[in-house]
PDB file of C-alpha atoms in Angstrom:
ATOM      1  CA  UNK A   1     -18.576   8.329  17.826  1.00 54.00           C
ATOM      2  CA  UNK A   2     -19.779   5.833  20.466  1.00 64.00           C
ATOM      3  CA  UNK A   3     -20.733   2.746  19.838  1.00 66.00           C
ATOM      4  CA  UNK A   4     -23.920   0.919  21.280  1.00 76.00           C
ATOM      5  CA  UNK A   5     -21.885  -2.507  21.466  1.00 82.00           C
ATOM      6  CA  UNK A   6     -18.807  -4.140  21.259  1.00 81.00           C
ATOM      7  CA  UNK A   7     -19.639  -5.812  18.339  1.00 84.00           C
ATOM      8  CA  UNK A   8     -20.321  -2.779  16.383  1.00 83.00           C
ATOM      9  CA  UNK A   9     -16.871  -1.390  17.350  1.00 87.00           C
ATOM     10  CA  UNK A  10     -15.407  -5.024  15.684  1.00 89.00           C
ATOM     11  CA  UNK A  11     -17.507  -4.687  12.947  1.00 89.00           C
ATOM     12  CA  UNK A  12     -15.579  -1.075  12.005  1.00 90.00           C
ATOM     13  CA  UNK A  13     -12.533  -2.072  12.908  1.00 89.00           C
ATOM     14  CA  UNK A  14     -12.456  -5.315  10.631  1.00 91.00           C
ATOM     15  CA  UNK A  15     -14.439  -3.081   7.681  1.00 90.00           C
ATOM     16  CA  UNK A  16     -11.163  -0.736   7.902  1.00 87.00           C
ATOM     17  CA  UNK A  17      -8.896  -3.938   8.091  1.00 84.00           C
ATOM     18  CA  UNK A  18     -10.127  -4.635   4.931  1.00 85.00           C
ATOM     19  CA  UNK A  19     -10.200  -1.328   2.835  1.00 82.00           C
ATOM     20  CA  UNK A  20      -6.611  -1.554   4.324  1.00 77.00           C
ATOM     21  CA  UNK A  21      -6.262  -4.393   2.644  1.00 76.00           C
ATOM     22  CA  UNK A  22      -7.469  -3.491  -0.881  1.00 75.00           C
ATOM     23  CA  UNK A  23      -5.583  -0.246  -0.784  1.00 70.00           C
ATOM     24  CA  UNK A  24      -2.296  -2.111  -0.156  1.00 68.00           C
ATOM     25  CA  UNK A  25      -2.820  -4.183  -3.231  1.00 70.00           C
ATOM     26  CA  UNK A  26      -2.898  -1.159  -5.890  1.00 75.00           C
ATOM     27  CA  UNK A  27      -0.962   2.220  -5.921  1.00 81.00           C
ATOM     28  CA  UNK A  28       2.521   0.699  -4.957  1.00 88.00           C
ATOM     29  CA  UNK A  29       4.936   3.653  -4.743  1.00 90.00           C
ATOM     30  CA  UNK A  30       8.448   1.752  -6.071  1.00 92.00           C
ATOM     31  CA  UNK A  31      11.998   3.186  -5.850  1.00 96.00           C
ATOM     32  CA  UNK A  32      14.810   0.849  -7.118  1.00 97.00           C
ATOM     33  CA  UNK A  33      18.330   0.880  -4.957  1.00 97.00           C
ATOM     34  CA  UNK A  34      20.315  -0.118  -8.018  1.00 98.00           C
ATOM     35  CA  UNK A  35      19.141   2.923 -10.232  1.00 98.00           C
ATOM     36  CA  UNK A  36      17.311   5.179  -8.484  1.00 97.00           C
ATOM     37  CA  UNK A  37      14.013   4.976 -10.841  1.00 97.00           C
ATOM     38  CA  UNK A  38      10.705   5.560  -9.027  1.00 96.00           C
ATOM     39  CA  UNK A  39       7.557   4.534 -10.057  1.00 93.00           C
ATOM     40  CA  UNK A  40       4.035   3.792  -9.258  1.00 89.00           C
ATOM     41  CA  UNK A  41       2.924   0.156  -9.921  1.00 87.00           C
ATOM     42  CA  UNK A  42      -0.179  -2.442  -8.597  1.00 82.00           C
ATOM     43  CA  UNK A  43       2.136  -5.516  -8.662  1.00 74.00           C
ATOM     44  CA  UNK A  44       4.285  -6.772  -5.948  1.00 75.00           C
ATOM     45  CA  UNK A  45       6.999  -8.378  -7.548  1.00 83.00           C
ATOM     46  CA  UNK A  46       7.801  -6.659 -10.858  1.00 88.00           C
ATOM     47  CA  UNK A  47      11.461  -5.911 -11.277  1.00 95.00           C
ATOM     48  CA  UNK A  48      12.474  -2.097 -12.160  1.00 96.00           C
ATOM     49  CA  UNK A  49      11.153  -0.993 -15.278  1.00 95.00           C
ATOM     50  CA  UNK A  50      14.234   0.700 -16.285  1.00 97.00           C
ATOM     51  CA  UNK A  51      17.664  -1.339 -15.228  1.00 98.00           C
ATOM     52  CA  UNK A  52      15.437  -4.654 -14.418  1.00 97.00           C
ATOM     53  CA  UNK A  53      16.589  -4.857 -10.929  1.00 97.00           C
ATOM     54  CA  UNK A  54      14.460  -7.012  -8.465  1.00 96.00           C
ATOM     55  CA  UNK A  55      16.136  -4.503  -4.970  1.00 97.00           C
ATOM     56  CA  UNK A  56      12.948  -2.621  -5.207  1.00 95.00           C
ATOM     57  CA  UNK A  57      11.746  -0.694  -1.919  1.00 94.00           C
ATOM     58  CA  UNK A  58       7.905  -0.561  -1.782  1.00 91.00           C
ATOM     59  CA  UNK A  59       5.782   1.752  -0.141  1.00 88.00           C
ATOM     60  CA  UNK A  60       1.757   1.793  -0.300  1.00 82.00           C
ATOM     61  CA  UNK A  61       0.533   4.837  -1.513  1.00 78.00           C
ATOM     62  CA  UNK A  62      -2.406   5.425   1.052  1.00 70.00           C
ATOM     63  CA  UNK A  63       0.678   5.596   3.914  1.00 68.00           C
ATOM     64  CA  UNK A  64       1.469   9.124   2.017  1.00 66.00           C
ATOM     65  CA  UNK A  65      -0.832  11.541   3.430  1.00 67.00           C
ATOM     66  CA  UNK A  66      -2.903  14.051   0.682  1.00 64.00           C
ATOM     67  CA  UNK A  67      -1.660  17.764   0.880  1.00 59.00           C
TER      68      UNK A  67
END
């Protein structure tokens, strides 16, 4: 899709920063190293909901593609 200016390009680019953005603050894929448990949370710094561990791995969900 071309754009007719610059700006317009910038203007896309910083609306996609920003759904970017939102999307990486819900739908946080978690997998614990202590237990294994995986789940699917919104907040950053909850420990594992099933051995309380805080060695979580986290993933956003919208990096997964849709199949």
């Amino acid at each position: 899709m071309p754009y007719s200016t610059p700006e317009d390009y910038q203007s896309l680019v910083e609306a996609w920063g920003t759904k970017i953005a939102q999307a990486n603050q819900r739908n946080i894929f978690c997998h614990c190293a202590q237990c294994q448990a995986e789940w699917v949370s919104s907040g950053e710094e909850q420990p594992c909901p099933t051995c309380g561990s805080h060695q979580i791995e986290r993933i956003s969900c919208w990096q997964f593609p849709d199949d």
